Coordinates of C-alpha atoms in Angstrom, one line a residue:
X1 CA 0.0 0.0 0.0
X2 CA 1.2 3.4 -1.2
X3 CA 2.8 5.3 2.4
X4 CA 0.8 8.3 1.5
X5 CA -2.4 7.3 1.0
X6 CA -2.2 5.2 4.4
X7 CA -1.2 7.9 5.7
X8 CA -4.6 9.3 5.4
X9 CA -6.7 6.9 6.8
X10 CA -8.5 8.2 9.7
X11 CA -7.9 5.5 12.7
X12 CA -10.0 7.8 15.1
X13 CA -9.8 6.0 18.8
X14 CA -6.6 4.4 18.1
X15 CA -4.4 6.3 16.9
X16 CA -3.2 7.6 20.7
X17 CA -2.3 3.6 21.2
X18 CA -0.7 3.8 17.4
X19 CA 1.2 6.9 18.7
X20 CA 2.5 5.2 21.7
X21 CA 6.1 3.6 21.1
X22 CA 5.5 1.2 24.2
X23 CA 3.2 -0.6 22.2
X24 CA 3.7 -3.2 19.3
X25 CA 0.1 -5.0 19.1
X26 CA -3.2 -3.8 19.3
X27 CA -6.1 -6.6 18.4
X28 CA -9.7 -6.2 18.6
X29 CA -12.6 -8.5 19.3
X30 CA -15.8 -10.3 20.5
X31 CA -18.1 -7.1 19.9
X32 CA -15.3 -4.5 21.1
X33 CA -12.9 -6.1 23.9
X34 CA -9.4 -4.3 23.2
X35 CA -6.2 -6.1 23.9
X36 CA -2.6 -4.2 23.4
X37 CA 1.0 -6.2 24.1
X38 CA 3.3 -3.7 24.8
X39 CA 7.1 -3.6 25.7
X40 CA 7.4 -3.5 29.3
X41 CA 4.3 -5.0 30.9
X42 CA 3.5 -7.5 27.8
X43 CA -0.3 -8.3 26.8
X44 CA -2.7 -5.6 28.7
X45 CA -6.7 -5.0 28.5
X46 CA -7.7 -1.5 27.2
X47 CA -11.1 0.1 27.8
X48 CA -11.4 2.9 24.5
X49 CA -14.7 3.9 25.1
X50 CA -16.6 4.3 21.4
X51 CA -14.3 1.7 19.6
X52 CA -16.6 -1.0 18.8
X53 CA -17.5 -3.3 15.7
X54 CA -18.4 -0.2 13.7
X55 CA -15.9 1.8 14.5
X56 CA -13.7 -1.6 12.7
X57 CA -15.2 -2.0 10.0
X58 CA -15.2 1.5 9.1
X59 CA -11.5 1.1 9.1
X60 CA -11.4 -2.2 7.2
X61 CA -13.8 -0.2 4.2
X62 CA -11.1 2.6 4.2
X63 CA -8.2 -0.1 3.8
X64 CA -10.4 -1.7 1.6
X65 CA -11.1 1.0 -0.4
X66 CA -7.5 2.6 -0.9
X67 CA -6.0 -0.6 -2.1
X68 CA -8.7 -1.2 -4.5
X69 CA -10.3 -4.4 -3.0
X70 CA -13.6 -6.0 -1.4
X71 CA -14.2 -6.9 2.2
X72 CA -17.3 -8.7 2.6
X73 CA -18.8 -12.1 2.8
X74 CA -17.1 -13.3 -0.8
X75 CA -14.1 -11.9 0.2
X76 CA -13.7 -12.1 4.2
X77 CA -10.0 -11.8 4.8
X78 CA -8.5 -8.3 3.9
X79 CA -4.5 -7.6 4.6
X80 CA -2.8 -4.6 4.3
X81 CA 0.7 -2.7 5.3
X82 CA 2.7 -0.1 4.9
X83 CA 6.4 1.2 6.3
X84 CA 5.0 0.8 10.1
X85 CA 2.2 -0.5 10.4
X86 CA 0.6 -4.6 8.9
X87 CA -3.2 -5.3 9.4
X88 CA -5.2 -8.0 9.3
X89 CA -9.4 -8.1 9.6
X90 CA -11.6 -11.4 9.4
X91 CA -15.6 -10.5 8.4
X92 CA -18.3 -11.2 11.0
X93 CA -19.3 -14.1 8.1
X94 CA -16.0 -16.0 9.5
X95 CA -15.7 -14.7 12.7
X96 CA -19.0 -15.0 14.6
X97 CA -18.6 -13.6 17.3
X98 CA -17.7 -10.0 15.3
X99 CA -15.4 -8.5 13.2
X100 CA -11.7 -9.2 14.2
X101 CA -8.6 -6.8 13.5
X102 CA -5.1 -7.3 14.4
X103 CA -2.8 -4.4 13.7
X104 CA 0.8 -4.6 14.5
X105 CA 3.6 -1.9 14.2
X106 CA 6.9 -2.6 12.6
X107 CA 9.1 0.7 13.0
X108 CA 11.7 1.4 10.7
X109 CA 14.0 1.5 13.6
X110 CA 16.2 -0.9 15.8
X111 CA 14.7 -0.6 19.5
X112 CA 17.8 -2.9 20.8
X113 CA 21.3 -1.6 21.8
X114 CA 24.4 -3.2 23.5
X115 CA 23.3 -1.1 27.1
X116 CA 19.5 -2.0 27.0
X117 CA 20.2 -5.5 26.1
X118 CA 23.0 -5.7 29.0
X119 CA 20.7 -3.7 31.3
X120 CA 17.8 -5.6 31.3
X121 CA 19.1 -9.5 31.4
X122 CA 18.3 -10.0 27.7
X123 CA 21.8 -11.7 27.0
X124 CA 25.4 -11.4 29.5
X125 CA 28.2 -9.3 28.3
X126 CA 30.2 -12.5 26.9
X127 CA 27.4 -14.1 24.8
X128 CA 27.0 -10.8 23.6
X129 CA 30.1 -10.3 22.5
X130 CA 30.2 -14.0 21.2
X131 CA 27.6 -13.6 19.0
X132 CA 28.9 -10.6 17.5
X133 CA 32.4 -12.7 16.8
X134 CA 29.9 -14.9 14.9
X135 CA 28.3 -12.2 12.3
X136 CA 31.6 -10.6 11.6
X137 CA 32.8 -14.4 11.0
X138 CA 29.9 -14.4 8.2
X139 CA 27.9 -17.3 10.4
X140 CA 24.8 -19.0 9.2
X141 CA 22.2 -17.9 12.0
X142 CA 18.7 -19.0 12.7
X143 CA 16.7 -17.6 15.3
X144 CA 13.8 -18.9 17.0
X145 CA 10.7 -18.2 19.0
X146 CA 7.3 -17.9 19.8
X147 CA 5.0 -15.0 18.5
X148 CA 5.9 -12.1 19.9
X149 CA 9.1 -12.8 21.9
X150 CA 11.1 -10.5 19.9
X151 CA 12.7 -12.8 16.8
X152 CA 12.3 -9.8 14.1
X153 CA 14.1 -7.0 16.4
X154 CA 16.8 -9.7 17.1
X155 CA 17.4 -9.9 13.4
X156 CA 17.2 -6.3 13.0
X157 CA 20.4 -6.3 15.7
X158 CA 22.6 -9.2 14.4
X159 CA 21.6 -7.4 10.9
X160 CA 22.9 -3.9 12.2
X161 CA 26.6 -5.2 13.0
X162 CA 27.4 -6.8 9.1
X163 CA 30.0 -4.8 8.0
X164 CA 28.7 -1.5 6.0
X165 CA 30.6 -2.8 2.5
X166 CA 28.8 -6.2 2.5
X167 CA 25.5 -5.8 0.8
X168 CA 22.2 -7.4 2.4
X169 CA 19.2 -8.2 0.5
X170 CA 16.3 -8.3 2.5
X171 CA 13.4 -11.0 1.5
X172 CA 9.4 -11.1 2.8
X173 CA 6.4 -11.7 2.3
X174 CA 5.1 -8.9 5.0
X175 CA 7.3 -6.0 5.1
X176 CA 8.9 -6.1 9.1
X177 CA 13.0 -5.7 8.8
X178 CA 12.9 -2.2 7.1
X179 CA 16.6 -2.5 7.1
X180 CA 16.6 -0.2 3.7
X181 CA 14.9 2.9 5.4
X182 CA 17.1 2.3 9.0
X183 CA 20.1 2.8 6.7
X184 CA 19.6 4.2 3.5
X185 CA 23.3 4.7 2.8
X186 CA 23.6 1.1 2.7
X187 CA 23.9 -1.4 -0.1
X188 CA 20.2 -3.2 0.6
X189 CA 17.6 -4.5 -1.4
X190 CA 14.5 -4.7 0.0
X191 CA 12.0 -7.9 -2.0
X192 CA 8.8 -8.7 -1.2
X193 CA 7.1 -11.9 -2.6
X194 CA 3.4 -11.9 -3.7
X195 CA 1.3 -14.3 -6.2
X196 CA 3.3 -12.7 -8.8
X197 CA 6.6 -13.4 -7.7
X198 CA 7.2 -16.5 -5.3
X199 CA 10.2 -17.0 -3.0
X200 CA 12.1 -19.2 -5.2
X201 CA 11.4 -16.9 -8.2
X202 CA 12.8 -13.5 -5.8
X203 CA 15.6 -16.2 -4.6
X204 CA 16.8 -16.4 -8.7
X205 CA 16.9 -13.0 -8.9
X206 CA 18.4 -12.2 -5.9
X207 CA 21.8 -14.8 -6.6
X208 CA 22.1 -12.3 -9.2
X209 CA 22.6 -9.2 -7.5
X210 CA 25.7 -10.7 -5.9
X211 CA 25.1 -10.1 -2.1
X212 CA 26.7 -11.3 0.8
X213 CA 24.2 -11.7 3.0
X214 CA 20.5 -12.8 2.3
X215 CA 17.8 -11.6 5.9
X216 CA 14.4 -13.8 5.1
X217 CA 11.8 -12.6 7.4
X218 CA 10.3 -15.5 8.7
X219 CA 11.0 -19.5 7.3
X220 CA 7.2 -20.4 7.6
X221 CA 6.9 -22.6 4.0
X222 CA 8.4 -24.7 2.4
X223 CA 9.0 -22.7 0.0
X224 CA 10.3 -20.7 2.4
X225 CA 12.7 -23.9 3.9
X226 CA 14.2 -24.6 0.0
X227 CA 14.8 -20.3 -0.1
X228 CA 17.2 -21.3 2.8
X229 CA 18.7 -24.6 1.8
X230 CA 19.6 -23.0 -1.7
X231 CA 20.9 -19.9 0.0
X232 CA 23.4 -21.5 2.1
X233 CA 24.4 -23.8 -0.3
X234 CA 25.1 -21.2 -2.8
X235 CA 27.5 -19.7 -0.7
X236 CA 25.6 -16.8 0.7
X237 CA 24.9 -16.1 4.8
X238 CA 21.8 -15.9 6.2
X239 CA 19.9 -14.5 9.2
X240 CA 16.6 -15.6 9.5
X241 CA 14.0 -16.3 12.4
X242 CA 11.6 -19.6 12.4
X243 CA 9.2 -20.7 15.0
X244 CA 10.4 -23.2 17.4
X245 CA 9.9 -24.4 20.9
X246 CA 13.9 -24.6 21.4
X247 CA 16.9 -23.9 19.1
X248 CA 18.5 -27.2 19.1
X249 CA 15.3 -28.6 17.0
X250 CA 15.5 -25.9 14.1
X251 CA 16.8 -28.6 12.0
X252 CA 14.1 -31.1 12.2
X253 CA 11.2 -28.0 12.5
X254 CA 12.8 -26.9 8.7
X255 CA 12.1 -30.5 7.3
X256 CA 8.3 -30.5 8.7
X257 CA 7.7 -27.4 6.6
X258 CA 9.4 -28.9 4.0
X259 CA 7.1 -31.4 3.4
X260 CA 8.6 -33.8 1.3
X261 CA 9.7 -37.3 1.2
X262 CA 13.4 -36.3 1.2
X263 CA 15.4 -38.3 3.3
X264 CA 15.5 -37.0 6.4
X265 CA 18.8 -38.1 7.9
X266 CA 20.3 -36.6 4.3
X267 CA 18.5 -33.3 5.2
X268 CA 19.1 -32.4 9.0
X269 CA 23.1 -33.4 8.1
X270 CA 22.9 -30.6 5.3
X271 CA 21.0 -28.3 7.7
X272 CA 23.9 -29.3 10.7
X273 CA 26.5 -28.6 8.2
X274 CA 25.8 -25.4 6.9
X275 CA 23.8 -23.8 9.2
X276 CA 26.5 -22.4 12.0
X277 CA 24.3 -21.1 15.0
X278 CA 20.3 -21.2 16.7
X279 CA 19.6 -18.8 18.6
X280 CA 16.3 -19.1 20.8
X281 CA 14.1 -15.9 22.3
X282 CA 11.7 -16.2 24.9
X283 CA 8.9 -13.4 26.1
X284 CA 7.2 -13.5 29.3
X285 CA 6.0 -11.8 32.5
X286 CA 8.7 -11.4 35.0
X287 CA 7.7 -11.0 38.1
X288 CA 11.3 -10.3 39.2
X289 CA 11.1 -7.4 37.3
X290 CA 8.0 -6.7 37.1
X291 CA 8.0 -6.1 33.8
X292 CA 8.2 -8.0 30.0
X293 CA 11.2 -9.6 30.0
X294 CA 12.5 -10.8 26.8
X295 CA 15.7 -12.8 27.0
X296 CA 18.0 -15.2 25.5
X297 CA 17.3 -18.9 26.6
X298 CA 19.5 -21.1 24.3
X299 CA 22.3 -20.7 21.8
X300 CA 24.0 -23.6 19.9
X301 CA 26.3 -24.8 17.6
X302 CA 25.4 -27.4 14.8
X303 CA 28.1 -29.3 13.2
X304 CA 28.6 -32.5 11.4
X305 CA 31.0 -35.3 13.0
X306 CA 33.7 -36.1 10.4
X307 CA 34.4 -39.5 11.9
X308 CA 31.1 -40.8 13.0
X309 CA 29.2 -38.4 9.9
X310 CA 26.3 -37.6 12.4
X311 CA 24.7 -34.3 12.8
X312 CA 25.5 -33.1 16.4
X313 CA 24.5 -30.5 18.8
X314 CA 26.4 -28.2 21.1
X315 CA 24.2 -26.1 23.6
X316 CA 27.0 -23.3 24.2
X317 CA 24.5 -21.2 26.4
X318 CA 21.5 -22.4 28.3
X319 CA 19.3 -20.5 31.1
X320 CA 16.6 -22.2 32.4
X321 CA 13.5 -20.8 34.5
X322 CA 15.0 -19.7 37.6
X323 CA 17.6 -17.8 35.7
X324 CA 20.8 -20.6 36.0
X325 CA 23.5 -20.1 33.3
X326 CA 25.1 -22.8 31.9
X327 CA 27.8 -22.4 29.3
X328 CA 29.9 -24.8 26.7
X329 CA 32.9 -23.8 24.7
X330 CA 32.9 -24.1 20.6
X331 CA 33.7 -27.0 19.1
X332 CA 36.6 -27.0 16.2
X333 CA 34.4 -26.7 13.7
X334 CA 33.2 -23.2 14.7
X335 CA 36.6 -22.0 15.6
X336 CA 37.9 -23.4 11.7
X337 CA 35.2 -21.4 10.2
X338 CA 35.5 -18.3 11.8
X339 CA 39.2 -18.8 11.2
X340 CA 38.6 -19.4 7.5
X341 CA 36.5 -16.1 7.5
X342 CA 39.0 -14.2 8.8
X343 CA 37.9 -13.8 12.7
X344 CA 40.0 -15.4 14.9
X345 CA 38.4 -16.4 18.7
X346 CA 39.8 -18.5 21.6
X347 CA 38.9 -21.9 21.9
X348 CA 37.9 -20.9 24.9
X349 CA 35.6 -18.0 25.0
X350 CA 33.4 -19.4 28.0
X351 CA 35.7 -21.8 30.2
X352 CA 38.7 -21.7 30.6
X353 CA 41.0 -24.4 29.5
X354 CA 42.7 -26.6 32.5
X355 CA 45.8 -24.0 33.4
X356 CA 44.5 -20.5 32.1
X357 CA 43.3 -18.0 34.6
X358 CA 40.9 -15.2 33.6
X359 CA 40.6 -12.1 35.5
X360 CA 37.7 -9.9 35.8
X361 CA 38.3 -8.4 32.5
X362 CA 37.6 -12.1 30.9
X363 CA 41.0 -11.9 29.6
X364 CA 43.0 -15.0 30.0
X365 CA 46.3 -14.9 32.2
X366 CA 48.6 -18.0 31.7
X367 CA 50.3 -19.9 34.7
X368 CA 53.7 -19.3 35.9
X369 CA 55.9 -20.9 33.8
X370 CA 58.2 -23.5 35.3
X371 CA 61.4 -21.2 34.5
X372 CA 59.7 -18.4 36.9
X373 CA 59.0 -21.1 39.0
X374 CA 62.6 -22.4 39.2
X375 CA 63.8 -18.8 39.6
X376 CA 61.6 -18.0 42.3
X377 CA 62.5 -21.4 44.5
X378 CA 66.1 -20.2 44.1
X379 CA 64.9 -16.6 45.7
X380 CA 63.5 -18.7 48.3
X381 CA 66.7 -20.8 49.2
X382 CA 68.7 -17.9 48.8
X383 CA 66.8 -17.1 52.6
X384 CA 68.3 -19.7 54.3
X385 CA 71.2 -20.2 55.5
X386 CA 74.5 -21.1 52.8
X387 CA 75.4 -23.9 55.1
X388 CA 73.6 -27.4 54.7
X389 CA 73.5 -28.4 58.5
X390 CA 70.3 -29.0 59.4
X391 CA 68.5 -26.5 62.2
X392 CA 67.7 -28.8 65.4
X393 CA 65.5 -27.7 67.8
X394 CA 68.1 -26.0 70.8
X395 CA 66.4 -27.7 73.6
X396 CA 66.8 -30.8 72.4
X397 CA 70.3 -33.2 72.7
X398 CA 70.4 -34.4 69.1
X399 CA 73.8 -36.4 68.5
X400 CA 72.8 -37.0 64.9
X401 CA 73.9 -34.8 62.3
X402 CA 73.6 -35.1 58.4
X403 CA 75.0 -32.9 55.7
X404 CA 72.9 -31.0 52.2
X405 CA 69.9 -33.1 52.8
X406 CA 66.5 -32.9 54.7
X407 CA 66.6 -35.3 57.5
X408 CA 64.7 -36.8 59.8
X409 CA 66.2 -38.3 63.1
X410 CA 64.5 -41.1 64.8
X411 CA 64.3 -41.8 68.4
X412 CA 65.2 -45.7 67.6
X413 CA 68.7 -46.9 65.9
X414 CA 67.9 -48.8 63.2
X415 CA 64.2 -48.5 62.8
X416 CA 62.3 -47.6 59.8
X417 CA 61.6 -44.3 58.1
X418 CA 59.1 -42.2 59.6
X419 CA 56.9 -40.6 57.4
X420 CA 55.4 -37.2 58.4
X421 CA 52.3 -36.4 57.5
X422 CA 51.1 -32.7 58.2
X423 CA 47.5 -31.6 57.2
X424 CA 47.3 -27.7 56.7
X425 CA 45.3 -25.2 58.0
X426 CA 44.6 -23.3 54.8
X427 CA 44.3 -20.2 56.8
X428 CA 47.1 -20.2 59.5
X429 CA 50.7 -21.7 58.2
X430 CA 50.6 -23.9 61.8
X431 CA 49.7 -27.5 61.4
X432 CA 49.2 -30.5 63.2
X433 CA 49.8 -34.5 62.2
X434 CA 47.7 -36.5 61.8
X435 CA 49.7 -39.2 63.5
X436 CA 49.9 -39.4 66.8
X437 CA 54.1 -39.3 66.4
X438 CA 54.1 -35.9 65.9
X439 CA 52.9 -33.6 68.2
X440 CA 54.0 -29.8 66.5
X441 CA 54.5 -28.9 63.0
X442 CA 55.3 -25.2 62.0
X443 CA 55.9 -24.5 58.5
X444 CA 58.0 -21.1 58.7
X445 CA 57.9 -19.0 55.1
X446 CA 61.9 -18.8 54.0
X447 CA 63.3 -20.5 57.0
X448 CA 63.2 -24.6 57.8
X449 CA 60.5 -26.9 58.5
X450 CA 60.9 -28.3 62.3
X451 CA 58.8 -30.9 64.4
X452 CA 58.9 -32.8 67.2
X453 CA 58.0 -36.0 67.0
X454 CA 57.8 -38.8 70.0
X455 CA 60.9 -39.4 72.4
X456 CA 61.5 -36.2 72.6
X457 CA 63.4 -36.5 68.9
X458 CA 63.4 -32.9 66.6
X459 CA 62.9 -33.9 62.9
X460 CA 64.0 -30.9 60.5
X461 CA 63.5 -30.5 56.7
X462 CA 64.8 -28.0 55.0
X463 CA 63.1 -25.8 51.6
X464 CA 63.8 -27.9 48.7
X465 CA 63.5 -27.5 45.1
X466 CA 62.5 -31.1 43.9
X467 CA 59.7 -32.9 44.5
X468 CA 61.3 -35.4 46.6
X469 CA 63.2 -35.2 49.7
X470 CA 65.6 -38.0 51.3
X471 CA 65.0 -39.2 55.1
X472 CA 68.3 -40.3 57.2
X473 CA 67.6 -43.0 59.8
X474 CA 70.0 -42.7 63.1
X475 CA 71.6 -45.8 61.9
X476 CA 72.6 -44.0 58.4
X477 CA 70.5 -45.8 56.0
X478 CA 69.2 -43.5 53.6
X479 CA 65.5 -44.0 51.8
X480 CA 63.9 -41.9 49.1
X481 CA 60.8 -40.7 50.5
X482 CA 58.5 -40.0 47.5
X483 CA 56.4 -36.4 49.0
X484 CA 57.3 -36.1 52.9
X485 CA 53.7 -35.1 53.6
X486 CA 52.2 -37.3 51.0
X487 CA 48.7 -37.6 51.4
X488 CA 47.9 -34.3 52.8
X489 CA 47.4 -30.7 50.4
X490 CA 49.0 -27.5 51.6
X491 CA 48.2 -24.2 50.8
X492 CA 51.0 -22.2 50.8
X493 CA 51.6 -18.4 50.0
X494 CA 52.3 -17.0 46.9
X495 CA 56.0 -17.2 46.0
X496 CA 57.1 -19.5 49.0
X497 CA 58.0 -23.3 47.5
X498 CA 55.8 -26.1 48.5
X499 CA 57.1 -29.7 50.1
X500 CA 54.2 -31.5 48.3

C-alpha cells in the first residue's frame, strides 16, 4: 500500500495507542474487547470507550477502499501494510462472534542496543560479544521463538553489526525488517514476494545481485525452507527467524515445513553442516522485574562429526526458568570457520582451559611458567642459611647430624623411616599431624621446616626444590621418601615453595 495514501486513513480511537512507542500489538474482538502487548508490561486489557464493531469496519472499508479491493462475505480476509504498520481483519461471516482486526507496528527503527540488552538480562556481556564474533565471522544464524518474543528485532540487531561494504538483500512476504529505510546509505535490497513473484522466483533473482548476506523474514513454508537450503548452499549467509519451541530442534522443525519425502537423515546433516548457530528468544512476564522480560534462553552450535558423519549438537548457552547459566565452549568446527572467514576467537571464549586463569576483564592470564617457577625457588633458598646443617630444635640433645639433605632423626637406631604427614590449615601456616608421632609442626615462610616427633626426637626439613626429599635413619640408611607429607594438600603463600 502506497505510504501516502495510508497515511490518510483516519484511525480515530486508536491512533493515541498507534502513537504510543510502548506498544507493538493492538487486536480487537468479540463485539469490542481491546487487547494491546506492549514492551514492558506485555499483553494488557484496554477500555477505548466508542471503539466497537463499527468503528472496525469503518477502518477495514477505508483499507479496503485505498487498495482497490472488497471486504465482505465473498471476500472475508483483507491484509494490508505499509512502512509501520501490517493489518489484518476477518468478516463477522468468519468470525461469529464479530469482526476481528489485528494491527501490529513494525518501525523502521532498531529498538535494541548493547546497554538496553546488557541492562535488562536479555543476553550477558560474553554471549554478547560471542555472537557478535559470529556475524563478523559471516555465520549462518537462525533464530527462534514464539509470537511475539522478539525474533524480528533480534534480526534487526545481528543485521545492524554486518559490516557497511557487504551488501544485504532483504526477502518477505510482510514487510517487518525495514533495514533499507534504517540505513539508507547502505547497499540493501529490500524484496517482497506476492502471487506474482514466489520465493524461489525473488531467490533467482536475488543470486544475481551478488550479495553477501540474504535476511528472510520469517521460514514459515516450504518454500520458504528450500529459499534457505539454496541460499546456504550457494555460498551466501543468512539470518533468519523460524518458530520453534527450542533452538537445538530448528533442524528437524525446517524438514516438517518442507514437506517432502526427502530423506530426512540426508536433510538435517545438510542443515547441521551449513547452518553455524540457533539462537532461541523467549517473552514472558517477569515478576522479578515486574515487567516484560525478553531474553535469550539457548544458543547452539550445529556441526557435522567427520568420523562418526552424524549431525550433532552443542548447547553453548543455556538459562533455564530460575535464571541458571550454563555455558559450553565451541567446538573446532566453529573455531575453523570463523578462522577461514577471517575472525580469529579463543577456543575458549566461556571456560577456561585446564591452566588458564581469567581475570575480571575475561581476559585469559597463563600460569607461571616452570622457569619463573625455578627462579623464584632459588629466591627462596637464597633465605636460608648457605650452610647445609640441618637447624635442630636447641632444647633438644640431638647427637645426629647429616650434611645438604633434609633429614629426619628417629628416636630408635635402626628402625624404619618415619613418614610425616602434616595436614594444613589453609588459613594459618601452623599444622598439626595426623599421626599421633608428631605432636608440633610449624611451617615457617623462607626458614626450615621443624617438628617434634615422640621421644623427645626434633625432625627438621629444610626448603627444597624437587619434589622429593631424602630421610636419614639414626643408623645411616638412607630411603627416598617419594612427597614427605604425601597424602595431605597444603596451601602455601604466593611465591614460598611447596614440600608436596
Amino acid at each position: 500500500m502506497n505510504d501516502l495514501v495510508f497515511s490518510q486513513i483516519d484511525f480515530g480511537l486508536l491512533m493515541p495507542l498507534l502513537q504510543d512507542d510502548d506498544i507493538t500489538d493492538i487486536s480487537y474482538s468479540n463485539g469490542g474487547v481491546l487487547w494491546v502487548k506492549t514492551l514492558t508490561q506485555g499483553v494488557q486489557k484496554r477500555d477505548v470507550p466508542g471503539v466497537n464493531n463499527e468503528t472496525m469496519e469503518k477502518l477495514a472499508f477505508q483499507c479496503s477502499n485505498v487498495m482497490g479491493k472488497t471486504f465482505n462475505m465473498a471476500h472475508p480476509f483483507l491484509d494490508a501494510e505499509s512502512a509501520e504498520l501490517r493489518l489484518n481483519f476477518v468478516h463477522e461471516s468468519i468470525a461469529t462472534n464479530g469482526i476481528a482486526v489485528l494491527i501490529r507496528k513494525t518501525p523502521a527503527k532498531i529498538r535494541l542496543n548493547k546497554d538496553k540488552l546488557i541492562k535488562e538480562d536479555y543476553v550477558s556481556l560474553k554471549l554478547h560479544d560471542f555472537l557478535m564474533k559470529c556475524v563478523e565471522g559471516h555465520c549462518n544464524i537462525l533464530v527462534s521463538g514464539e509470537t511475539g518474543s522478539g525474533k524480528t528485532e533480534l534480526v534487526k540487531y545481528l543485521a545492524s553489526h554486518t559490516k557497511v561494504d557487504e551488501k544485504i538483500i532483504t526477502i518477505e512476504d510482510t514487510l517487518e525488517l525495514h533495514l533499507d529505510k534504517i540505513y539508507p546509505d547502505r547497499d540493501i535490497v529490500a524484496m517482497k514476494t506476492n502471487n506474482i513473484a514466489s520465493y524461489s522466483d525473488v531467490l533467482v533473482t536475488c543470486m544475481r545481485q551478488n550479495p553477501k548476506w540474504i535476511l528472510l523474514s520469517e521460514v514459515r513454508s516450504a518454500e520458504a525452507v528450500l529459499a534457505v537450503r539454496n541460499s546456504i548452499s550457494s555460498g551466501h549467509n543468512i539470518i533468519s527467524t523460524i518458530h520453534s519451541d527450542k533452538a537445538s530442534a530448528i533442524p528437524m522443525r525446517l524438514y516438517s515445513l518442507l514437506e517432502t519425502s526427502q530423506d530426512i537423515d540426508q536433510f538435517v546433516k545438510s542443515m547441521h553442516r551449513y547452518i553455524q548457530l540457533g539462537i532461541h528468544v523467549k517473552g514472558y512476564f517477569s515478576k522479578k522485574y515486574n515487567r516484560f522480560q525478553r531474553e535469550i534462553v539457548q544458543v547452539v552450535e550445529f556441526y557435522v562429526d567427520d568420523d562418526a558423519n552424524e549431525a550433532k549438537v552443542n548447547i553453548l548457552y543455556e538459562r533455564d526458568l530460575v535464571g541458571n547459566e550454563k555455558y559450553n565452549n565451541p567446538t573446532s568446527h566453529l573455531i575453523d570457520y570463523l578462522a577461514s572467514q577471517g575472525v580469529l576467537m579463543r577456543e575458549d571464549p566461556f571456560i577456561p582451559k585446564e591452566g588458564v586463569l581469567r581475570d575480571s576483564s575475561d581476559e585469559p592470564i597463563e600460569e607461571t611458567s616452570s622457569e619463573e617457577k625455578k627462579a623464584e625457588d632459588n629466591s627462596a633458598n637464597s633465605n636460608v642459611s648457605n650452610t647445609q646443617t640441618p637447624v635442630v630444635n636447641p632444647a633438644v640433645n640431638n647427637t645426629n647430624t647429616a650434611p645438604a639433605k633434609p633429614i629426619v632423626n628417629n628416636a630408635n637406631d635402626g628402625a624404619s623411616t618415619q613418614s610425616m604427614k602434616a595436614q594444613v590449615n589453609t588459613q594459618v601456616p601452623n599444622v598439626q599431624s595426623v599421626n599421633a608421632g608428631i605432636v608440633n609442626a610449624q611451617r615457617i615462610v623462607g626458614q626450615t621446616l621443624s617438628a617434634q616427633v615422640a621421644g623427645g626426637q626434633t625432625a627438621t626439613v629444610q626448603p627444597v626444590n624437587t619434589q622429593k626429599a631424602n630421610t636419614q635413619t639414626s643408623s645411616g640408611a638412607i630411603n627416598t621418601a617419594n612427597n614427605v607429607f604425601k597424602g595431605n594438600v597444603i596451601s602455601i603463600p604466593p611465591g614460598v615453595n611447596q614440600i608436596d
